[in-house]
Amino acid sequence: MNLLQNINVMHILLDSPFMDDSSYQETCLAKYHNRLCKNVCILTVNEVLKKGGKVETCGEKTYTNKDGVKIIRINVWDKKKKRKLFFARKVYSVLKNERPDFIMMHGVGGINTLAIAIYKRKVKKNCIVIADSHATSMNYQEKITNLRTLIYRIILNFHNHYMCHFFSRVYGITPNAIEVMVKNMGIVRKKTDILSLGYDEELIDFGHYDEVRASMRKKLQIPQSAFVIVHGGKLDTGKRTLELVRCVKGLPNNIYMVIFGDFKDLEYEKLVFKERDERIILVGMLEQKEIYNMYLMSDMAAFPGTPSCLRQEAVAAGIPIIISYDKSDEGINLLINQNGICLSQEWNTEELTSAIIKIYGDVLYKERAWDLSQGFYKQFSYKKQAEMLIYENMRIKKEKKKI
């Protein structure tokens, strides 16, 4: 008997726009919680993140996504299109109506989560509450530039310190993310733990590896014997796509590269298009299943620029990876058992070329990457993480009762 089948689960995302049917952590964890539990929903704002990065607003509404998860959007805008600073009352109303037994809060940057504390005190004292943060030193603005920022930082620190009384655990995606939470957000260190970015195991078709690889290459007119590098994401100067293209052009003729994703800047897109040759193929934006198939088709993933959750998905698909050094990546679940190469922070074309040639010429990189995906890396599947989060925090709750 599934011990979780009678649990109501709510994921809460209030600090940023939400994309329906994305491959982001909050969506994937909710997907697999919905397989395990009685009732699962995502409570979020009426800011809709579209593919390509555009943000639109919608009215308040409740609907179901393709995974059967209920989505509840609440309006956080006033008539003048100025975002309301406090809408905890709306959050509390939804909590009372849905009555979750397990809450996962995504992001620790807002005071509207006060509603969770009130719900836990007044409605369901036994509710388990956890939170997570993806903020690292790479994407978090630590510098206080004005008095308003200072006041908000002080309020946020007091608020999060108070909320830690209600959190079972607060997860960061890397040790660096935990340091940012503790140093800048008022999170109590003893409440913290690591929850690494993961992948959706159902979308990796290992069972038809040879067929996927052959059909994708045929579709893109890439020789079956070619060595293929894959690169993608939200393409801007930070991703170092142009430098990668220039590097690949000088490599042996048997090396091809496929680039997927959307360019954030038209001029940068023109530069990349102008620089490429017939061995460098741009395919535009892809659905998540297509991205995983692209990884299965490829022999190496190259992400020599700013961090992306696409990197974990490439590792999960069993291909070697090249990344560049970033302080916030220390302790991240990417380079394990020599499955890839990390470039220096200030890498140049010669260093990138050397890294590619090293993996290209050494079949052991592929073998190690494949073994990693079939074994140790499975713990980072969102399916396994979804189950772990509930059972682990149920265990913590029981241990606290014994004390």
Short mmCIF file of C-alpha atoms in Angstrom, two decimals:
data_model
loop_
_atom_site.label_atom_id
_atom_site.label_comp_id
_atom_site.label_asym_id
_atom_site.label_seq_id
_atom_site.Cartn_x
_atom_site.Cartn_y
_atom_site.Cartn_z
CA MET A 1 0.00 0.00 0.00
CA ASN A 2 1.27 3.47 -0.91
CA LEU A 3 1.71 5.37 2.36
CA LEU A 4 1.57 8.68 0.47
CA GLN A 5 -1.72 8.17 -1.36
CA ASN A 6 -3.79 10.09 1.19
CA ILE A 7 -1.46 13.10 1.36
CA ASN A 8 -2.42 16.45 -0.16
CA VAL A 9 0.61 18.24 -1.63
CA MET A 10 0.96 21.88 -2.59
CA HIS A 11 3.86 23.52 -4.41
CA ILE A 12 3.98 27.30 -4.00
CA LEU A 13 5.80 29.66 -6.39
CA LEU A 14 5.10 33.34 -5.73
CA ASP A 15 8.33 35.19 -6.47
CA SER A 16 8.61 34.71 -10.22
CA PRO A 17 6.51 34.00 -13.34
CA PHE A 18 5.44 30.38 -13.81
CA MET A 19 5.64 28.42 -17.06
CA ASP A 20 2.99 25.78 -17.70
CA ASP A 21 4.33 22.32 -18.63
CA SER A 22 7.98 23.31 -18.21
CA SER A 23 10.90 21.05 -17.28
CA TYR A 24 11.74 23.18 -14.24
CA GLN A 25 12.12 21.63 -10.82
CA GLU A 26 8.79 22.79 -9.40
CA THR A 27 6.83 21.39 -12.35
CA CYS A 28 8.64 18.04 -12.46
CA LEU A 29 8.46 17.44 -8.71
CA ALA A 30 4.73 18.22 -8.76
CA LYS A 31 4.33 15.79 -11.69
CA TYR A 32 5.80 12.92 -9.71
CA HIS A 33 4.11 13.89 -6.46
CA ASN A 34 0.88 13.57 -8.42
CA ARG A 35 1.78 9.93 -9.16
CA LEU A 36 2.26 9.24 -5.45
CA CYS A 37 -0.29 11.35 -3.63
CA LYS A 38 -4.03 11.96 -3.45
CA ASN A 39 -4.19 15.59 -4.48
CA VAL A 40 -1.41 17.80 -5.85
CA CYS A 41 -1.55 21.43 -6.91
CA ILE A 42 0.74 24.33 -7.73
CA LEU A 43 -0.20 27.72 -6.31
CA THR A 44 1.38 30.54 -8.29
CA VAL A 45 0.92 34.08 -9.56
CA ASN A 46 -0.88 35.28 -12.69
CA GLU A 47 2.41 36.02 -14.47
CA VAL A 48 2.82 33.46 -17.25
CA LEU A 49 6.32 32.72 -18.48
CA LYS A 50 6.21 31.87 -22.19
CA LYS A 51 8.79 30.00 -24.22
CA GLY A 52 11.34 32.52 -25.39
CA GLY A 53 11.26 34.36 -22.07
CA LYS A 54 8.24 36.61 -22.67
CA VAL A 55 6.03 37.23 -19.61
CA GLU A 56 2.27 37.77 -19.89
CA THR A 57 -0.44 38.25 -17.29
CA CYS A 58 -3.72 36.39 -17.04
CA GLY A 59 -6.77 36.45 -14.83
CA GLU A 60 -7.21 34.36 -11.72
CA LYS A 61 -7.98 30.80 -12.75
CA THR A 62 -7.71 27.15 -11.85
CA TYR A 63 -6.95 24.48 -14.43
CA THR A 64 -5.08 21.19 -14.90
CA ASN A 65 -1.79 20.78 -16.77
CA LYS A 66 -0.80 17.85 -19.01
CA ASP A 67 0.48 15.88 -16.01
CA GLY A 68 -2.86 16.09 -14.20
CA VAL A 69 -1.60 18.66 -11.67
CA LYS A 70 -4.01 21.39 -10.62
CA ILE A 71 -2.66 24.90 -11.25
CA ILE A 72 -4.10 27.76 -9.19
CA ARG A 73 -3.15 31.25 -10.33
CA ILE A 74 -3.89 34.25 -8.12
CA ASN A 75 -3.84 37.87 -9.24
CA VAL A 76 -0.97 39.91 -7.80
CA TRP A 77 -1.46 43.06 -9.89
CA ASP A 78 -3.51 46.14 -9.14
CA LYS A 79 -5.41 48.11 -11.76
CA LYS A 80 -2.43 50.34 -12.48
CA LYS A 81 -0.23 47.31 -13.21
CA LYS A 82 1.88 47.86 -10.13
CA ARG A 83 2.63 44.61 -8.38
CA LYS A 84 1.05 44.28 -4.96
CA LEU A 85 3.62 43.91 -2.24
CA PHE A 86 1.35 41.92 0.06
CA PHE A 87 -1.16 39.32 -1.06
CA ALA A 88 -0.78 36.80 1.79
CA ARG A 89 -4.53 36.89 2.40
CA LYS A 90 -5.16 35.33 -1.01
CA VAL A 91 -2.52 32.69 -0.37
CA TYR A 92 -4.08 31.85 2.99
CA SER A 93 -7.52 31.52 1.40
CA VAL A 94 -6.22 28.95 -1.09
CA LEU A 95 -4.41 27.05 1.67
CA LYS A 96 -7.59 26.80 3.74
CA ASN A 97 -9.52 25.55 0.73
CA GLU A 98 -6.94 22.98 -0.45
CA ARG A 99 -5.81 21.90 3.05
CA PRO A 100 -2.36 20.53 2.09
CA ASP A 101 -0.51 18.10 4.35
CA PHE A 102 2.81 18.80 2.64
CA ILE A 103 3.92 22.18 1.28
CA MET A 104 6.98 22.88 -0.82
CA MET A 105 7.75 26.57 -1.18
CA HIS A 106 9.93 27.46 -4.18
CA GLY A 107 11.96 30.56 -3.41
CA VAL A 108 12.61 32.27 -0.08
CA GLY A 109 12.51 35.85 -1.26
CA GLY A 110 9.04 37.09 -0.34
CA ILE A 111 7.00 37.93 2.76
CA ASN A 112 3.69 36.60 1.37
CA THR A 113 4.68 33.18 2.63
CA LEU A 114 3.59 34.41 6.04
CA ALA A 115 0.29 32.81 5.05
CA ILE A 116 1.94 29.39 5.37
CA ALA A 117 2.89 30.08 8.99
CA ILE A 118 -0.65 31.19 9.79
CA TYR A 119 -2.08 28.11 8.07
CA LYS A 120 0.22 25.80 10.02
CA ARG A 121 -0.63 27.48 13.33
CA LYS A 122 -4.38 27.82 12.88
CA VAL A 123 -5.52 25.12 10.43
CA LYS A 124 -3.14 22.14 10.15
CA LYS A 125 -0.39 21.99 12.76
CA ASN A 126 0.90 18.67 11.42
CA CYS A 127 1.48 20.05 7.92
CA ILE A 128 5.07 19.52 6.77
CA VAL A 129 6.60 22.61 5.16
CA ILE A 130 9.84 22.70 3.19
CA ALA A 131 11.38 25.36 0.95
CA ASP A 132 14.09 25.63 -1.66
CA SER A 133 16.16 28.30 -3.34
CA HIS A 134 18.10 28.41 -6.61
CA ALA A 135 19.77 31.72 -5.80
CA THR A 136 23.56 31.54 -5.96
CA SER A 137 26.31 34.13 -5.92
CA MET A 138 26.05 34.12 -9.73
CA ASN A 139 22.43 35.31 -9.89
CA TYR A 140 21.84 36.97 -6.50
CA GLN A 141 22.46 40.68 -6.07
CA GLU A 142 24.30 40.90 -2.76
CA LYS A 143 25.25 44.57 -2.99
CA ILE A 144 22.85 46.96 -1.23
CA THR A 145 22.50 49.98 -3.52
CA ASN A 146 19.96 52.16 -1.68
CA LEU A 147 18.00 52.61 1.55
CA ARG A 148 14.93 50.82 0.18
CA THR A 149 16.99 47.72 -0.63
CA LEU A 150 18.53 47.81 2.84
CA ILE A 151 15.12 48.01 4.54
CA TYR A 152 13.73 45.20 2.42
CA ARG A 153 16.79 43.02 3.16
CA ILE A 154 16.33 43.56 6.92
CA ILE A 155 12.62 42.72 6.74
CA LEU A 156 13.33 39.65 4.62
CA ASN A 157 15.95 38.41 7.07
CA PHE A 158 13.61 38.75 10.05
CA HIS A 159 10.78 37.12 8.09
CA ASN A 160 12.82 34.12 6.95
CA HIS A 161 14.32 33.65 10.40
CA TYR A 162 10.78 33.48 11.75
CA MET A 163 9.64 31.13 8.95
CA CYS A 164 12.43 28.71 9.84
CA HIS A 165 10.34 27.76 12.89
CA PHE A 166 7.86 26.23 10.44
CA PHE A 167 10.27 24.75 7.88
CA SER A 168 11.36 21.15 8.21
CA ARG A 169 14.15 21.78 5.68
CA VAL A 170 15.29 24.57 3.35
CA TYR A 171 17.13 23.22 0.31
CA GLY A 172 19.74 24.85 -1.89
CA ILE A 173 20.82 23.51 -5.27
CA THR A 174 24.51 23.77 -4.31
CA PRO A 175 26.54 24.54 -1.18
CA ASN A 176 26.95 28.04 -2.61
CA ALA A 177 23.16 28.46 -2.70
CA ILE A 178 23.01 27.52 0.97
CA GLU A 179 25.67 30.11 1.80
CA VAL A 180 23.65 32.78 -0.02
CA MET A 181 20.49 31.85 1.93
CA VAL A 182 22.26 31.86 5.29
CA LYS A 183 24.30 35.01 4.64
CA ASN A 184 21.72 37.15 2.87
CA MET A 185 18.24 35.75 3.51
CA GLY A 186 18.06 34.97 7.20
CA ILE A 187 17.79 31.18 6.80
CA VAL A 188 19.01 29.15 9.79
CA ARG A 189 21.94 26.95 8.72
CA LYS A 190 20.89 23.88 10.71
CA LYS A 191 17.67 23.76 8.67
CA THR A 192 19.48 23.62 5.32
CA ASP A 193 20.31 20.73 3.01
CA ILE A 194 21.18 20.10 -0.64
CA LEU A 195 18.55 19.35 -3.29
CA SER A 196 20.43 19.18 -6.58
CA LEU A 197 18.84 20.04 -9.90
CA GLY A 198 17.73 16.88 -11.65
CA TYR A 199 16.01 15.46 -14.70
CA ASP A 200 12.82 13.79 -15.89
CA GLU A 201 13.72 10.14 -16.30
CA GLU A 202 10.57 9.28 -18.28
CA LEU A 203 11.72 11.47 -21.17
CA ILE A 204 15.03 9.66 -21.72
CA ASP A 205 14.35 6.76 -24.08
CA PHE A 206 17.32 4.56 -23.25
CA GLY A 207 15.33 1.54 -24.45
CA HIS A 208 15.41 2.84 -28.04
CA TYR A 209 18.85 4.47 -27.92
CA ASP A 210 20.08 3.15 -31.29
CA GLU A 211 16.82 3.97 -33.10
CA VAL A 212 16.65 7.51 -31.68
CA ARG A 213 20.28 8.16 -32.53
CA ALA A 214 19.93 6.91 -36.12
CA SER A 215 16.63 8.64 -36.88
CA MET A 216 17.69 12.00 -35.43
CA ARG A 217 20.90 12.00 -37.43
CA LYS A 218 19.05 11.06 -40.60
CA LYS A 219 16.55 13.86 -40.03
CA LEU A 220 19.33 16.43 -39.55
CA GLN A 221 21.44 14.98 -42.40
CA ILE A 222 24.34 14.19 -40.10
CA PRO A 223 26.50 11.17 -40.99
CA GLN A 224 25.87 8.20 -38.70
CA SER A 225 29.63 7.97 -38.05
CA ALA A 226 30.04 11.65 -37.13
CA PHE A 227 31.01 12.89 -33.67
CA VAL A 228 28.22 15.28 -32.59
CA ILE A 229 28.43 18.09 -30.04
CA VAL A 230 25.18 19.51 -28.67
CA HIS A 231 24.75 23.00 -27.22
CA GLY A 232 21.65 24.98 -26.36
CA GLY A 233 19.46 27.02 -24.04
CA LYS A 234 18.58 30.68 -23.81
CA LEU A 235 21.30 31.83 -26.13
CA ASP A 236 23.06 35.09 -25.35
CA THR A 237 26.63 36.30 -25.02
CA GLY A 238 26.89 34.68 -21.59
CA LYS A 239 26.40 31.22 -23.09
CA ARG A 240 29.54 31.76 -25.25
CA THR A 241 27.81 30.26 -28.31
CA LEU A 242 29.74 32.37 -30.81
CA GLU A 243 33.11 31.33 -29.39
CA LEU A 244 32.02 27.68 -29.45
CA VAL A 245 30.97 27.96 -33.10
CA ARG A 246 34.30 29.48 -34.06
CA CYS A 247 36.09 26.69 -32.23
CA VAL A 248 34.11 23.87 -33.88
CA LYS A 249 34.80 25.31 -37.35
CA GLY A 250 38.49 24.58 -36.85
CA LEU A 251 37.99 20.99 -35.71
CA PRO A 252 38.20 17.81 -37.84
CA ASN A 253 35.52 17.45 -40.53
CA ASN A 254 33.97 14.49 -38.71
CA ILE A 255 32.88 16.75 -35.83
CA TYR A 256 29.44 18.32 -36.14
CA MET A 257 27.50 20.53 -33.74
CA VAL A 258 23.77 21.00 -33.16
CA ILE A 259 22.55 24.18 -31.45
CA PHE A 260 19.02 24.41 -30.04
CA GLY A 261 17.18 27.16 -28.21
CA ASP A 262 16.25 30.77 -28.78
CA PHE A 263 18.49 33.80 -29.13
CA LYS A 264 17.84 36.67 -26.74
CA ASP A 265 19.42 39.25 -29.05
CA LEU A 266 18.89 39.58 -32.80
CA GLU A 267 22.36 40.98 -33.47
CA TYR A 268 24.00 38.13 -31.59
CA GLU A 269 21.91 35.64 -33.56
CA LYS A 270 23.10 37.22 -36.82
CA LEU A 271 26.73 36.91 -35.72
CA VAL A 272 26.31 33.20 -34.94
CA PHE A 273 24.51 32.53 -38.24
CA LYS A 274 27.21 34.36 -40.16
CA GLU A 275 30.00 32.43 -38.45
CA ARG A 276 28.60 28.90 -38.80
CA ASP A 277 29.30 26.42 -41.60
CA GLU A 278 27.55 23.30 -42.94
CA ARG A 279 28.69 21.20 -39.96
CA ILE A 280 27.00 23.52 -37.47
CA ILE A 281 23.22 23.06 -37.45
CA LEU A 282 20.76 25.37 -35.71
CA VAL A 283 17.38 23.78 -34.98
CA GLY A 284 15.60 26.46 -32.96
CA MET A 285 13.48 25.84 -29.88
CA LEU A 286 12.65 22.24 -28.97
CA GLU A 287 10.14 20.49 -26.74
CA GLN A 288 11.63 18.81 -23.69
CA LYS A 289 11.33 15.31 -25.16
CA GLU A 290 13.16 16.52 -28.29
CA ILE A 291 15.98 17.91 -26.15
CA TYR A 292 16.53 14.55 -24.48
CA ASN A 293 16.48 12.86 -27.89
CA MET A 294 19.08 15.38 -29.05
CA TYR A 295 21.30 14.33 -26.16
CA LEU A 296 20.88 10.65 -27.04
CA MET A 297 21.89 11.47 -30.61
CA SER A 298 25.01 13.34 -29.52
CA ASP A 299 28.46 12.34 -28.30
CA MET A 300 29.19 15.36 -26.14
CA ALA A 301 27.43 18.37 -24.59
CA ALA A 302 29.21 21.72 -24.44
CA PHE A 303 28.01 24.45 -22.06
CA PRO A 304 31.05 26.73 -21.81
CA GLY A 305 29.07 29.72 -20.52
CA THR A 306 26.60 30.64 -17.80
CA PRO A 307 24.88 27.87 -15.80
CA SER A 308 21.76 26.09 -17.05
CA CYS A 309 19.63 23.20 -15.79
CA LEU A 310 20.14 21.70 -19.26
CA ARG A 311 23.55 20.55 -18.07
CA GLN A 312 22.12 18.06 -15.56
CA GLU A 313 19.80 16.70 -18.24
CA ALA A 314 22.74 16.09 -20.57
CA VAL A 315 24.65 14.22 -17.87
CA ALA A 316 21.54 12.14 -17.13
CA ALA A 317 21.39 11.14 -20.81
CA GLY A 318 24.86 9.62 -20.56
CA ILE A 319 27.08 11.92 -22.62
CA PRO A 320 30.36 13.62 -21.61
CA ILE A 321 30.08 17.32 -20.83
CA ILE A 322 32.22 20.44 -21.01
CA ILE A 323 31.40 23.30 -18.64
CA SER A 324 33.26 26.41 -17.53
CA TYR A 325 34.25 27.20 -13.97
CA ASP A 326 31.77 29.21 -11.93
CA LYS A 327 32.15 29.79 -8.19
CA SER A 328 28.47 29.04 -7.64
CA ASP A 329 28.92 25.61 -9.26
CA GLU A 330 31.24 24.28 -6.56
CA GLY A 331 29.78 21.02 -5.27
CA ILE A 332 27.28 20.76 -8.13
CA ASN A 333 26.25 17.36 -9.53
CA LEU A 334 27.87 17.68 -12.97
CA LEU A 335 31.46 16.42 -13.12
CA ILE A 336 31.51 12.99 -11.48
CA ASN A 337 34.00 10.17 -12.07
CA GLN A 338 35.71 12.03 -14.94
CA ASN A 339 32.62 12.21 -17.15
CA GLY A 340 33.69 15.59 -18.55
CA ILE A 341 35.97 18.61 -18.35
CA CYS A 342 35.69 21.94 -16.55
CA LEU A 343 37.31 24.89 -18.33
CA SER A 344 39.04 27.64 -16.38
CA GLN A 345 37.05 30.75 -15.53
CA GLU A 346 38.87 32.81 -18.17
CA TRP A 347 39.15 30.10 -20.81
CA ASN A 348 40.26 30.84 -24.35
CA THR A 349 39.68 29.13 -27.70
CA GLU A 350 42.79 27.00 -27.35
CA GLU A 351 41.62 25.59 -24.01
CA LEU A 352 38.12 24.83 -25.35
CA THR A 353 39.57 23.19 -28.47
CA SER A 354 41.87 21.07 -26.34
CA ALA A 355 38.98 19.93 -24.14
CA ILE A 356 36.84 18.91 -27.11
CA ILE A 357 39.69 17.05 -28.80
CA LYS A 358 40.50 15.26 -25.53
CA ILE A 359 36.95 13.88 -25.21
CA TYR A 360 36.73 13.23 -28.96
CA GLY A 361 39.88 11.13 -28.85
CA ASP A 362 39.23 9.20 -25.64
CA VAL A 363 36.35 6.71 -25.66
CA LEU A 364 36.66 6.31 -21.88
CA TYR A 365 34.87 9.65 -21.39
CA LYS A 366 31.80 8.23 -23.12
CA GLU A 367 32.01 4.98 -21.18
CA ARG A 368 32.29 6.76 -17.84
CA ALA A 369 29.46 9.16 -18.71
CA TRP A 370 27.21 6.27 -19.73
CA ASP A 371 27.96 4.26 -16.58
CA LEU A 372 27.21 7.35 -14.49
CA SER A 373 23.79 7.80 -16.12
CA GLN A 374 22.90 4.15 -15.57
CA GLY A 375 23.93 4.09 -11.92
CA PHE A 376 24.92 6.82 -9.47
CA TYR A 377 23.14 9.64 -11.30
CA LYS A 378 19.71 8.05 -11.00
CA GLN A 379 19.37 9.53 -7.51
CA PHE A 380 18.89 12.92 -9.18
CA SER A 381 15.79 11.82 -11.07
CA TYR A 382 12.89 14.08 -10.11
CA LYS A 383 10.80 10.93 -9.68
CA LYS A 384 13.12 9.70 -6.93
CA GLN A 385 13.54 13.18 -5.44
CA ALA A 386 9.77 13.64 -5.19
CA GLU A 387 9.41 10.51 -3.08
CA MET A 388 12.52 11.25 -1.03
CA LEU A 389 11.36 14.74 -0.08
CA ILE A 390 8.18 13.49 1.54
CA TYR A 391 9.59 10.41 3.26
CA GLU A 392 12.70 12.23 4.48
CA ASN A 393 10.72 15.08 6.00
CA MET A 394 8.17 12.70 7.50
CA ARG A 395 11.12 11.02 9.22
CA ILE A 396 12.41 14.38 10.51
CA LYS A 397 8.94 15.15 11.85
CA LYS A 398 8.79 11.84 13.75
CA GLU A 399 12.25 12.35 15.22
CA LYS A 400 11.30 15.82 16.48
CA LYS A 401 8.25 14.36 18.23
CA LYS A 402 10.47 11.88 20.09
CA ILE A 403 12.68 14.64 21.46
#
